Amino acid sequence: MIKTFSSRAGRLSPTNITFLEKNSPCVLKLGDVPKTKKPIVIDIGFGDAQSFSKDVMSNEGFCFLGIEPYKKGFARAVEFYETNKPDNLFLFNGDAREYIESIDFDIHFIRIHFPDPWPKKKHIKRRLISKQFLEFIHSKLKKGSKVEIITDSRVYQEHINELLETQRLFEIIDNFEISYEVSTFHTKGLKKGHSIERYVLLKN
Ligand SMILES: C[S@@+](CC[C@H](N)C(=O)[O-])C[C@H]1O[C@@H](n2cnc3c(N)ncnc32)[C@H](O)[C@@H]1O
């Protein structure tokens, strides 16, 4: 499987290490099922966990399953869980594609906010969103499930537009039930004057 994330570890502080090593009940392994009756939202690549944590708090009717390979961000999300003990948060440390492949329960929503753009031509294969990825999540989602993608990268927007024009798996709609705070990468995009595009896909 081609890697869609960079191998940056970020300098781990002693606090980060404590939470990474903690046997927290919110942490899932491959194949694990989150114990919840709420609709499940998978957040692919929540980054530093700052806005993600706020979204968990302000959308209590949904159960978030945050997936992030970046250890420092993951440690921060575990720290947030251990401090606040929300009953609507589970976490997986690794590649979202591997976790989603390993499970067989209903996913109601997938969010992908500011995926790594991999703007260079030689890196196109590293972009998470591809024809194969859309086919893969389509095969895993139930009818009525939704996917929200947000990006400030013009090349990624062009890439997504092309993919969406040639696919018949999802209907493009506007409404997505879960609110979100402006994230770190969203702020960076705004500071650079980038236009932000949001795509909501519905499995019919
Ligand atoms: C540009 S950052 C955006 C972070 C955050 N969503 C935000 O808006 O600030 C993209 C994140 O996606 C994560 N990522 C990339 N590929 C992934 C994958 N296959 N599964 C889960 N996370 C992934 C990266 O580690 C990175 O933290």
Coordinates of C-alpha atoms and ligand atoms in Angstrom, one line a residue:
M1 CA 0.0 0.0 0.0
I2 CA 1.5 3.4 -1.0
K3 CA 2.1 5.7 1.9
T4 CA -0.1 8.8 2.0
F5 CA 1.5 10.4 5.0
S6 CA 5.0 11.6 5.7
S7 CA 7.1 9.9 8.3
R8 CA 7.4 13.0 10.5
A9 CA 7.4 11.9 14.1
G10 CA 7.4 15.4 15.6
R11 CA 9.5 15.7 18.8
L12 CA 7.7 13.7 21.4
S13 CA 7.5 15.4 24.8
P14 CA 7.6 13.2 28.0
T15 CA 3.8 14.0 28.3
N16 CA 3.2 12.8 24.7
I17 CA 5.1 9.5 25.5
T18 CA 3.1 9.0 28.7
F19 CA -0.2 9.2 26.7
L20 CA 1.2 7.1 23.8
E21 CA 2.1 4.4 26.3
K22 CA -1.2 4.6 28.3
N23 CA -3.5 1.7 27.9
S24 CA -6.4 4.0 27.3
P25 CA -9.9 2.5 26.7
C26 CA -10.4 4.9 23.7
V27 CA -7.6 3.3 21.7
L28 CA -8.7 0.6 19.1
K29 CA -6.6 -2.0 17.4
L30 CA -7.3 -3.4 13.8
G31 CA -10.7 -5.0 13.8
D32 CA -11.9 -3.5 17.0
V33 CA -15.5 -2.2 17.2
P34 CA -16.2 1.0 19.1
K35 CA -18.8 0.4 21.8
T36 CA -21.5 3.0 21.0
K37 CA -25.1 3.4 19.9
K38 CA -24.4 6.8 18.2
P39 CA -23.9 7.2 14.5
I40 CA -20.2 6.7 13.7
V41 CA -18.0 9.4 12.1
I42 CA -14.5 8.3 11.0
D43 CA -12.1 11.3 10.8
I44 CA -9.2 10.4 8.6
G45 CA -6.1 12.4 9.6
F46 CA -7.1 14.6 12.5
G47 CA -3.5 16.1 12.6
D48 CA -2.7 17.9 15.9
A49 CA -6.1 17.0 17.4
Q50 CA -6.8 20.6 18.3
S51 CA -10.0 21.3 16.2
F52 CA -10.9 17.6 16.2
S53 CA -11.2 17.7 20.0
K54 CA -13.5 20.6 19.8
D55 CA -15.6 18.9 17.2
V56 CA -16.0 15.8 19.4
M57 CA -17.3 18.1 22.3
S58 CA -19.7 20.1 20.1
N59 CA -21.2 17.1 18.3
E60 CA -22.2 14.9 21.2
G61 CA -24.8 13.0 19.2
F62 CA -22.2 11.4 17.1
C63 CA -19.4 9.0 17.9
F64 CA -16.0 10.0 16.5
L65 CA -13.4 7.5 15.5
G66 CA -10.3 9.5 14.8
I67 CA -7.5 7.9 12.8
E68 CA -4.0 9.4 12.6
P69 CA -0.6 7.8 12.1
Y70 CA 1.3 11.0 13.3
K71 CA 2.3 10.0 16.8
K72 CA 2.4 13.5 18.4
G73 CA -1.1 14.3 17.2
F74 CA -2.3 10.9 18.3
A75 CA -0.8 11.4 21.8
R76 CA -2.6 14.7 22.1
A77 CA -5.9 13.1 21.2
V78 CA -5.4 10.4 23.9
E79 CA -4.5 13.2 26.4
F80 CA -7.7 15.0 25.4
Y81 CA -9.7 11.8 26.0
E82 CA -8.0 11.0 29.4
T83 CA -8.7 14.6 30.6
N84 CA -12.3 14.9 29.4
K85 CA -13.5 11.3 29.1
P86 CA -16.0 12.0 26.3
D87 CA -18.2 8.9 25.7
N88 CA -18.1 9.7 21.9
L89 CA -14.4 9.3 21.1
F90 CA -12.3 6.3 19.9
L91 CA -8.9 6.5 18.3
F92 CA -6.7 4.4 16.0
N93 CA -3.0 5.1 15.5
G94 CA -2.2 4.1 11.9
D95 CA -3.4 4.1 8.3
A96 CA -7.2 4.6 8.0
R97 CA -7.3 2.3 4.9
E98 CA -5.9 -0.6 7.0
Y99 CA -8.4 0.0 9.8
I100 CA -11.4 0.4 7.5
E101 CA -10.4 -2.7 5.7
S102 CA -10.3 -4.6 9.0
I103 CA -13.8 -3.7 10.2
D104 CA -17.4 -4.8 9.4
F105 CA -19.7 -2.4 11.3
D106 CA -21.8 0.5 9.9
I107 CA -19.9 3.7 9.3
H108 CA -22.3 6.6 8.8
F109 CA -19.9 9.4 8.0
I110 CA -16.3 9.9 6.9
R111 CA -14.5 13.2 7.2
I112 CA -11.2 14.0 5.4
H113 CA -10.2 17.6 6.3
F114 CA -7.2 18.9 4.5
P115 CA -5.6 15.7 3.3
D116 CA -1.9 15.9 2.5
P117 CA -1.9 17.5 -1.0
W118 CA 1.2 15.9 -2.5
P119 CA 1.3 18.6 -5.1
K120 CA 4.2 17.3 -7.2
K121 CA 3.4 15.2 -10.2
K122 CA 5.8 12.5 -9.1
H123 CA 3.9 12.2 -5.8
I124 CA 0.3 11.9 -7.2
K125 CA 0.1 8.2 -6.2
R126 CA 0.5 9.3 -2.6
R127 CA -2.7 11.3 -2.6
L128 CA -5.2 9.5 -0.3
I129 CA -8.2 10.3 -2.5
S130 CA -8.1 8.3 -5.7
K131 CA -10.4 6.3 -7.9
Q132 CA -9.4 3.2 -5.9
F133 CA -10.0 4.9 -2.6
L134 CA -13.5 6.1 -3.6
E135 CA -14.3 2.5 -4.8
F136 CA -12.9 1.1 -1.5
I137 CA -14.9 3.4 0.8
H138 CA -18.0 3.0 -1.4
S139 CA -17.8 -0.8 -0.8
K140 CA -17.5 -0.3 2.9
L141 CA -20.3 2.3 3.4
K142 CA -24.0 1.6 3.7
K143 CA -26.6 3.4 1.6
G144 CA -27.2 6.9 3.0
S145 CA -23.7 7.3 4.4
K146 CA -21.8 10.5 3.6
V147 CA -18.2 11.6 3.0
E148 CA -16.9 15.2 3.6
I149 CA -13.7 16.3 2.0
I150 CA -12.2 19.8 2.5
T151 CA -9.0 21.0 0.9
D152 CA -7.3 24.4 0.2
S153 CA -4.9 22.8 -2.3
R154 CA -5.7 23.9 -5.9
V155 CA -4.0 20.9 -7.4
Y156 CA -6.0 18.6 -5.1
Q157 CA -9.2 20.4 -5.9
E158 CA -8.5 19.8 -9.6
H159 CA -7.7 16.2 -8.9
I160 CA -10.9 15.7 -6.9
N161 CA -13.0 17.5 -9.5
E162 CA -11.7 15.1 -12.2
L163 CA -12.4 12.1 -10.1
L164 CA -15.9 13.2 -9.2
E165 CA -16.8 14.0 -12.9
T166 CA -15.9 10.5 -14.0
Q167 CA -17.5 8.4 -11.1
R168 CA -21.0 7.2 -10.6
L169 CA -20.7 5.8 -7.1
F170 CA -21.6 8.9 -5.1
E171 CA -24.1 11.8 -5.5
I172 CA -22.6 15.2 -4.8
I173 CA -24.7 17.0 -2.2
D174 CA -24.3 20.0 0.2
N175 CA -25.5 18.9 3.6
F176 CA -23.3 17.2 6.2
E177 CA -24.6 16.9 9.7
I178 CA -21.4 17.4 11.7
S179 CA -20.0 20.9 12.5
Y180 CA -16.3 21.6 12.5
E181 CA -14.0 24.2 13.9
V182 CA -11.3 25.9 11.7
S183 CA -8.3 23.5 11.9
T184 CA -4.6 24.2 11.9
F185 CA -4.3 23.4 8.2
H186 CA -7.5 25.3 7.4
T187 CA -5.9 28.4 9.1
K188 CA -2.7 27.9 7.1
G189 CA -4.7 27.8 3.9
L190 CA -6.7 31.0 4.8
K191 CA -3.4 32.8 5.7
K192 CA -2.0 31.9 2.3
G193 CA -5.2 33.3 0.6
H194 CA -6.2 29.9 -0.7
S195 CA -9.8 29.2 -1.6
I196 CA -11.2 26.4 0.4
E197 CA -13.3 23.8 -1.3
R198 CA -15.7 21.4 0.4
Y199 CA -17.2 18.3 -1.2
V200 CA -20.0 16.2 0.3
L201 CA -20.6 12.8 -1.2
L202 CA -23.7 10.6 -0.6
K203 CA -23.8 6.9 -1.1
N204 CA -27.1 6.2 -2.8
Ligands
LIG1 C1 -2.4 18.1 6.2 S1 -2.8 17.2 7.6 C2 -4.4 17.8 8.1 C3 -4.7 17.6 9.6 C4 -6.1 18.1 10.1 N1 -7.1 17.4 9.5 C5 -6.2 19.6 9.8 O1 -7.2 20.0 9.1 O2 -5.4 20.4 10.4 C6 -3.2 15.6 7.0 C7 -3.1 14.5 8.0 O3 -3.6 13.3 7.4 C8 -2.9 12.2 8.0 N2 -2.9 11.1 7.0 C9 -2.4 11.0 5.8 N3 -2.6 9.8 5.3 C10 -3.4 9.1 6.2 C11 -4.0 7.8 6.2 N4 -3.9 7.0 5.2 N5 -4.8 7.5 7.3 C12 -4.9 8.3 8.3 N6 -4.4 9.6 8.4 C13 -3.6 10.0 7.3 C14 -1.4 12.8 8.1 O4 -0.7 12.1 9.1 C15 -1.7 14.2 8.5 O5 -1.7 14.4 9.9

